[in-house]
Amino acid sequence: MVSNPSSSTEVWINSKTPIKFPFEPYECQRIFMKNVIDVLDMKLDAALESPTGTGKTLSLLCSTLAWVQKLKESKPMDFATWQSSGAGGSEKTEDKLKNSFIPTIFYASRTHSQLEQVVHELNRTEYKWVKTTILGSREHFCINQKVKKIKESNRQAHVCRGLVSKRSCHYYNKFDALTTDKANEILEKGEAMDIEDFVKIGTQNSICPYFMSRQRSETAELILLPYNYIIDPKMRRRYKLDLKNSIVIFDEAHNLESICESNASAELSSTSIALCIEELKKVLALLVEEEENAREEADNETEAFGSQKIDLTRKLIENLRTEDLMALLEKVFTLEENFDKLFESDQLKSVPPLDGKASDGAILLDTLANSGFDGNSVERFVDILRDAISYLLSKNEEVSLTEKGDGMESVADFLLSIYSTHAQEVAAAVGDEHIKVNIHFHLNF
């Protein structure tokens, strides 16, 4: 049924919450929306089901947004203060108001094509004016040809970060210079935008659409995103997603179990550890050479200018320090040795038909701790690995394709998966101090 948002029907599911629907809803849609409103009123979790073709996405959007709009009407000054702060407002004030008064709606689906359909459905309604954004990877958003031509998403991210840190991306620089008013003028089109819309606007204005969508999420009422951005604690940290006082919707939730299983899995091979060691050695060698060259140049200048030269070099390589790299390299060496010993011991068991061996999480955590890794320090080590990857990728002509950081990336992802906040919360919830974790080794001798 084609509908005109201007001729919406006002539906009263209960005496408190009117819902603006694009047409007179069917009985099954009324029941669905009533269940949504009831769940929100009682602040409960719910699994709602409706047959295919009954317009559940439209019903879900309209009922949820109507409930939030009703809440805004009861606290208009609080909400107005938060919304008027905009992207350039005080971060502490913005977060405090947003989290205290108005829940953010996170609408998650399995694929970006499904999210585009959600945007289409939203724009059929009178709620299309609600401040909305859609999150995705650089693979979908980036318009910088230097980044777009890279096939691997991890490398895209590191090359992008390198360009941004050096102020070498014209699109990011123009985004960074945007005022809040100008950003609103560009993005406020009176309806929700999908990824193609962000890319089109970014291309027309030579402004990075990836960072525009991320910045908009800071004050958006409705955020559309793939499942794993919510499920994976690494992604939540990366995109600074705070789920407190929020409404989280998983559309097509029958896919959720397999995605949770995938995101909760961690795998590390002996090949990845060996490659990580070689890459760390390469970064160390390049770093030492760069510092020596800076000192040689400094010798030809006055002491003051020489000091500035060295400081500039350190700024270009950001937080990378040779002593940090050496300490991390020693820990990865130890980890390799301890995993080799563990693999040969009787503590691990074969898991046919899979290659390698497996054990519960207690043995893994003990082995990592004996190698110098724990929950308190792992984020710092991961930051060092990320900086080292970005540094390697900035050395285009000096580094072979086999030394672009794949090993360091694998180790970093493994450590974050094992020491994720989510995993610790699960352990506390089930009352067990150890989480059962499968370790799958691929050791090639």
CSV table of N, CA, C and O in Angstrom, one decimal, residues 4-68:
chain,number,residue,atom,x,y,z
A,4,ASN,N,0.9,8.4,1.9
A,4,ASN,CA,1.4,9.8,2.0
A,4,ASN,C,1.5,10.2,3.4
A,4,ASN,O,0.5,10.2,4.1
A,5,PRO,N,2.8,10.4,3.9
A,5,PRO,CA,2.9,10.8,5.3
A,5,PRO,C,2.0,11.9,5.8
A,5,PRO,O,1.7,11.9,7.0
A,6,SER,N,1.7,12.8,4.9
A,6,SER,CA,0.9,14.0,5.4
A,6,SER,C,-0.5,13.5,5.7
A,6,SER,O,-1.3,14.3,6.3
A,7,SER,N,-0.9,12.4,5.2
A,7,SER,CA,-2.3,11.9,5.5
A,7,SER,C,-2.3,10.7,6.5
A,7,SER,O,-3.1,9.8,6.4
A,8,SER,N,-1.4,10.8,7.5
A,8,SER,CA,-1.2,9.7,8.5
A,8,SER,C,-2.5,9.6,9.3
A,8,SER,O,-3.2,10.6,9.5
A,9,THR,N,-2.7,8.4,9.8
A,9,THR,CA,-3.8,8.1,10.7
A,9,THR,C,-3.2,8.1,12.2
A,9,THR,O,-2.2,7.5,12.4
A,10,GLU,N,-3.9,8.9,13.1
A,10,GLU,CA,-3.5,8.8,14.5
A,10,GLU,C,-4.1,7.7,15.2
A,10,GLU,O,-5.4,7.6,15.2
A,11,VAL,N,-3.3,6.8,15.7
A,11,VAL,CA,-3.8,5.5,16.3
A,11,VAL,C,-3.5,5.6,17.8
A,11,VAL,O,-2.4,5.9,18.3
A,12,TRP,N,-4.6,5.4,18.6
A,12,TRP,CA,-4.5,5.4,20.1
A,12,TRP,C,-4.5,4.0,20.5
A,12,TRP,O,-5.5,3.3,20.5
A,13,ILE,N,-3.2,3.5,20.9
A,13,ILE,CA,-3.1,2.1,21.4
A,13,ILE,C,-3.6,2.1,22.8
A,13,ILE,O,-4.2,1.1,23.3
A,14,ASN,N,-3.2,3.1,23.6
A,14,ASN,CA,-3.7,3.3,24.9
A,14,ASN,C,-4.0,4.7,25.2
A,14,ASN,O,-4.0,5.5,24.2
A,15,SER,N,-4.4,5.1,26.4
A,15,SER,CA,-4.8,6.5,26.6
A,15,SER,C,-3.7,7.5,26.7
A,15,SER,O,-3.9,8.7,26.7
A,16,LYS,N,-2.4,7.0,26.6
A,16,LYS,CA,-1.3,7.9,26.8
A,16,LYS,C,-0.5,8.2,25.5
A,16,LYS,O,0.1,9.2,25.4
A,17,THR,N,-0.4,7.2,24.6
A,17,THR,CA,0.5,7.3,23.5
A,17,THR,C,-0.2,7.2,22.2
A,17,THR,O,-0.6,6.1,21.7
A,18,PRO,N,-0.3,8.3,21.5
A,18,PRO,CA,-0.9,8.3,20.1
A,18,PRO,C,0.2,8.0,19.1
A,18,PRO,O,1.4,8.4,19.2
A,19,ILE,N,-0.1,7.1,18.2
A,19,ILE,CA,0.9,6.7,17.1
A,19,ILE,C,0.4,7.2,15.8
A,19,ILE,O,-0.7,7.0,15.4
A,20,LYS,N,1.3,7.9,15.1
A,20,LYS,CA,1.0,8.3,13.7
A,20,LYS,C,1.4,7.3,12.7
A,20,LYS,O,2.6,7.0,12.5
A,21,PHE,N,0.4,6.7,12.1
A,21,PHE,CA,0.7,5.5,11.2
A,21,PHE,C,0.4,6.0,9.8
A,21,PHE,O,-0.6,6.8,9.6
A,22,PRO,N,1.1,5.5,8.7
A,22,PRO,CA,0.8,6.0,7.4
A,22,PRO,C,-0.5,5.7,6.8
A,22,PRO,O,-1.0,6.3,5.8
A,23,PHE,N,-1.2,4.7,7.4
A,23,PHE,CA,-2.6,4.3,7.0
A,23,PHE,C,-3.3,3.7,8.1
A,23,PHE,O,-2.7,3.5,9.2
A,24,GLU,N,-4.5,3.4,7.9
A,24,GLU,CA,-5.3,2.7,9.0
A,24,GLU,C,-4.7,1.3,9.2
A,24,GLU,O,-4.7,0.5,8.3
A,25,PRO,N,-4.1,1.0,10.4
A,25,PRO,CA,-3.4,-0.2,10.6
A,25,PRO,C,-4.4,-1.4,10.7
A,25,PRO,O,-5.5,-1.3,11.1
A,26,TYR,N,-3.8,-2.6,10.2
A,26,TYR,CA,-4.6,-3.8,10.4
A,26,TYR,C,-4.6,-4.2,11.8
A,26,TYR,O,-3.8,-3.8,12.6
A,27,GLU,N,-5.4,-5.2,12.2
A,27,GLU,CA,-5.5,-5.6,13.6
A,27,GLU,C,-4.2,-6.2,14.1
A,27,GLU,O,-3.8,-5.9,15.2
A,28,CYS,N,-3.5,-7.0,13.3
A,28,CYS,CA,-2.3,-7.6,13.7
A,28,CYS,C,-1.2,-6.5,14.0
A,28,CYS,O,-0.4,-6.6,14.9
A,29,GLN,N,-1.3,-5.4,13.2
A,29,GLN,CA,-0.3,-4.3,13.5
A,29,GLN,C,-0.7,-3.5,14.7
A,29,GLN,O,0.2,-3.1,15.5
A,30,ARG,N,-2.0,-3.4,15.0
A,30,ARG,CA,-2.4,-2.8,16.3
A,30,ARG,C,-1.9,-3.6,17.5
A,30,ARG,O,-1.4,-3.0,18.5
A,31,ILE,N,-2.1,-4.9,17.4
A,31,ILE,CA,-1.6,-5.8,18.5
A,31,ILE,C,-0.1,-5.7,18.7
A,31,ILE,O,0.4,-5.6,19.8
A,32,PHE,N,0.6,-5.7,17.5
A,32,PHE,CA,2.1,-5.6,17.6
A,32,PHE,C,2.5,-4.3,18.3
A,32,PHE,O,3.4,-4.3,19.1
A,33,MET,N,1.9,-3.2,17.8
A,33,MET,CA,2.3,-1.9,18.4
A,33,MET,C,1.9,-1.8,19.9
A,33,MET,O,2.7,-1.2,20.6
A,34,LYS,N,0.8,-2.3,20.3
A,34,LYS,CA,0.4,-2.3,21.7
A,34,LYS,C,1.5,-3.1,22.5
A,34,LYS,O,1.8,-2.6,23.6
A,35,ASN,N,1.9,-4.2,22.0
A,35,ASN,CA,3.0,-5.0,22.7
A,35,ASN,C,4.3,-4.2,22.9
A,35,ASN,O,4.9,-4.2,23.9
A,36,VAL,N,4.6,-3.5,21.8
A,36,VAL,CA,5.8,-2.6,21.9
A,36,VAL,C,5.7,-1.5,22.9
A,36,VAL,O,6.6,-1.3,23.8
A,37,ILE,N,4.6,-0.8,22.9
A,37,ILE,CA,4.3,0.2,23.9
A,37,ILE,C,4.3,-0.3,25.3
A,37,ILE,O,4.9,0.3,26.2
A,38,ASP,N,3.7,-1.4,25.5
A,38,ASP,CA,3.6,-2.0,26.8
A,38,ASP,C,5.0,-2.4,27.4
A,38,ASP,O,5.3,-2.2,28.5
A,39,VAL,N,5.8,-3.0,26.5
A,39,VAL,CA,7.2,-3.4,26.9
A,39,VAL,C,8.0,-2.1,27.2
A,39,VAL,O,8.7,-2.1,28.2
A,40,LEU,N,7.9,-1.0,26.5
A,40,LEU,CA,8.6,0.2,26.7
A,40,LEU,C,8.1,0.8,28.0
A,40,LEU,O,8.9,1.3,28.8
A,41,ASP,N,6.8,0.8,28.3
A,41,ASP,CA,6.3,1.4,29.5
A,41,ASP,C,6.8,0.7,30.7
A,41,ASP,O,7.2,1.3,31.8
A,42,MET,N,7.0,-0.7,30.6
A,42,MET,CA,7.4,-1.5,31.8
A,42,MET,C,8.9,-1.7,31.8
A,42,MET,O,9.5,-2.3,32.7
A,43,LYS,N,9.6,-1.1,30.7
A,43,LYS,CA,11.1,-1.3,30.7
A,43,LYS,C,11.5,-2.7,30.7
A,43,LYS,O,12.4,-3.1,31.5
A,44,LEU,N,10.9,-3.5,29.9
A,44,LEU,CA,11.2,-5.0,29.8
A,44,LEU,C,11.9,-5.3,28.5
A,44,LEU,O,11.8,-4.6,27.5
A,45,ASP,N,12.5,-6.5,28.5
A,45,ASP,CA,13.0,-7.1,27.3
A,45,ASP,C,11.9,-7.9,26.7
A,45,ASP,O,11.0,-8.4,27.4
A,46,ALA,N,11.9,-8.0,25.4
A,46,ALA,CA,10.8,-8.8,24.7
A,46,ALA,C,11.3,-9.4,23.4
A,46,ALA,O,12.1,-8.8,22.7
A,47,ALA,N,10.7,-10.5,23.1
A,47,ALA,CA,10.9,-11.1,21.7
A,47,ALA,C,9.5,-11.1,21.1
A,47,ALA,O,8.6,-11.8,21.5
A,48,LEU,N,9.4,-10.2,20.0
A,48,LEU,CA,8.1,-10.0,19.3
A,48,LEU,C,8.1,-10.7,18.0
A,48,LEU,O,9.1,-10.5,17.2
A,49,GLU,N,7.1,-11.3,17.6
A,49,GLU,CA,7.1,-12.1,16.3
A,49,GLU,C,5.8,-11.7,15.6
A,49,GLU,O,4.7,-11.5,16.1
A,50,SER,N,6.0,-11.6,14.2
A,50,SER,CA,4.8,-11.3,13.4
A,50,SER,C,5.1,-11.9,12.0
A,50,SER,O,6.2,-11.9,11.6
A,51,PRO,N,4.1,-12.5,11.4
A,51,PRO,CA,4.3,-13.2,10.1
A,51,PRO,C,4.9,-12.3,9.0
A,51,PRO,O,4.7,-11.0,9.1
A,52,THR,N,5.6,-12.9,8.1
A,52,THR,CA,6.1,-12.1,7.0
A,52,THR,C,5.0,-11.4,6.2
A,52,THR,O,4.0,-11.9,5.9
A,53,GLY,N,5.3,-10.1,5.9
A,53,GLY,CA,4.3,-9.3,5.1
A,53,GLY,C,3.3,-8.6,5.9
A,53,GLY,O,2.4,-8.0,5.4
A,54,THR,N,3.5,-8.6,7.2
A,54,THR,CA,2.5,-7.9,8.1
A,54,THR,C,3.0,-6.5,8.5
A,54,THR,O,2.3,-5.9,9.3
A,55,GLY,N,4.0,-6.0,7.9
A,55,GLY,CA,4.5,-4.7,8.2
A,55,GLY,C,5.1,-4.5,9.6
A,55,GLY,O,4.9,-3.4,10.2
A,56,LYS,N,5.8,-5.5,10.1
A,56,LYS,CA,6.3,-5.4,11.4
A,56,LYS,C,7.4,-4.3,11.6
A,56,LYS,O,7.5,-3.6,12.6
A,57,THR,N,8.2,-4.0,10.5
A,57,THR,CA,9.2,-3.0,10.6
A,57,THR,C,8.6,-1.6,10.7
A,57,THR,O,8.9,-0.8,11.6
A,58,LEU,N,7.5,-1.4,9.9
A,58,LEU,CA,6.8,-0.1,10.0
A,58,LEU,C,6.1,0.0,11.4
A,58,LEU,O,6.2,1.1,12.0
A,59,SER,N,5.5,-1.0,11.9
A,59,SER,CA,4.8,-1.0,13.2
A,59,SER,C,5.8,-0.8,14.3
A,59,SER,O,5.6,0.0,15.2
A,60,LEU,N,7.0,-1.4,14.2
A,60,LEU,CA,8.0,-1.3,15.2
A,60,LEU,C,8.6,0.1,15.3
A,60,LEU,O,8.7,0.7,16.3
A,61,LEU,N,8.9,0.7,14.1
A,61,LEU,CA,9.4,2.1,14.0
A,61,LEU,C,8.4,3.1,14.6
A,61,LEU,O,8.7,3.9,15.4
A,62,CYS,N,7.1,3.0,14.1
A,62,CYS,CA,6.1,4.0,14.5
A,62,CYS,C,5.8,4.0,16.0
A,62,CYS,O,5.7,5.0,16.6
A,63,SER,N,5.7,2.8,16.5
A,63,SER,CA,5.3,2.6,18.0
A,63,SER,C,6.5,3.1,18.8
A,63,SER,O,6.3,3.8,19.8
A,64,THR,N,7.7,2.7,18.5
A,64,THR,CA,8.9,3.1,19.3
A,64,THR,C,9.1,4.6,19.3
A,64,THR,O,9.3,5.2,20.3
A,65,LEU,N,9.0,5.1,18.1
A,65,LEU,CA,9.3,6.6,17.9
A,65,LEU,C,8.2,7.4,18.6
A,65,LEU,O,8.4,8.5,19.2
A,66,ALA,N,6.9,6.9,18.5
A,66,ALA,CA,5.8,7.6,19.2
A,66,ALA,C,6.0,7.6,20.7
A,66,ALA,O,5.8,8.6,21.3
A,67,TRP,N,6.5,6.5,21.2
A,67,TRP,CA,6.7,6.4,22.7
A,67,TRP,C,7.8,7.4,23.1
A,67,TRP,O,7.7,8.1,24.1
A,68,VAL,N,8.9,7.5,22.3
A,68,VAL,CA,10.0,8.4,22.6
A,68,VAL,C,9.5,9.9,22.5
A,68,VAL,O,9.8,10.7,23.3
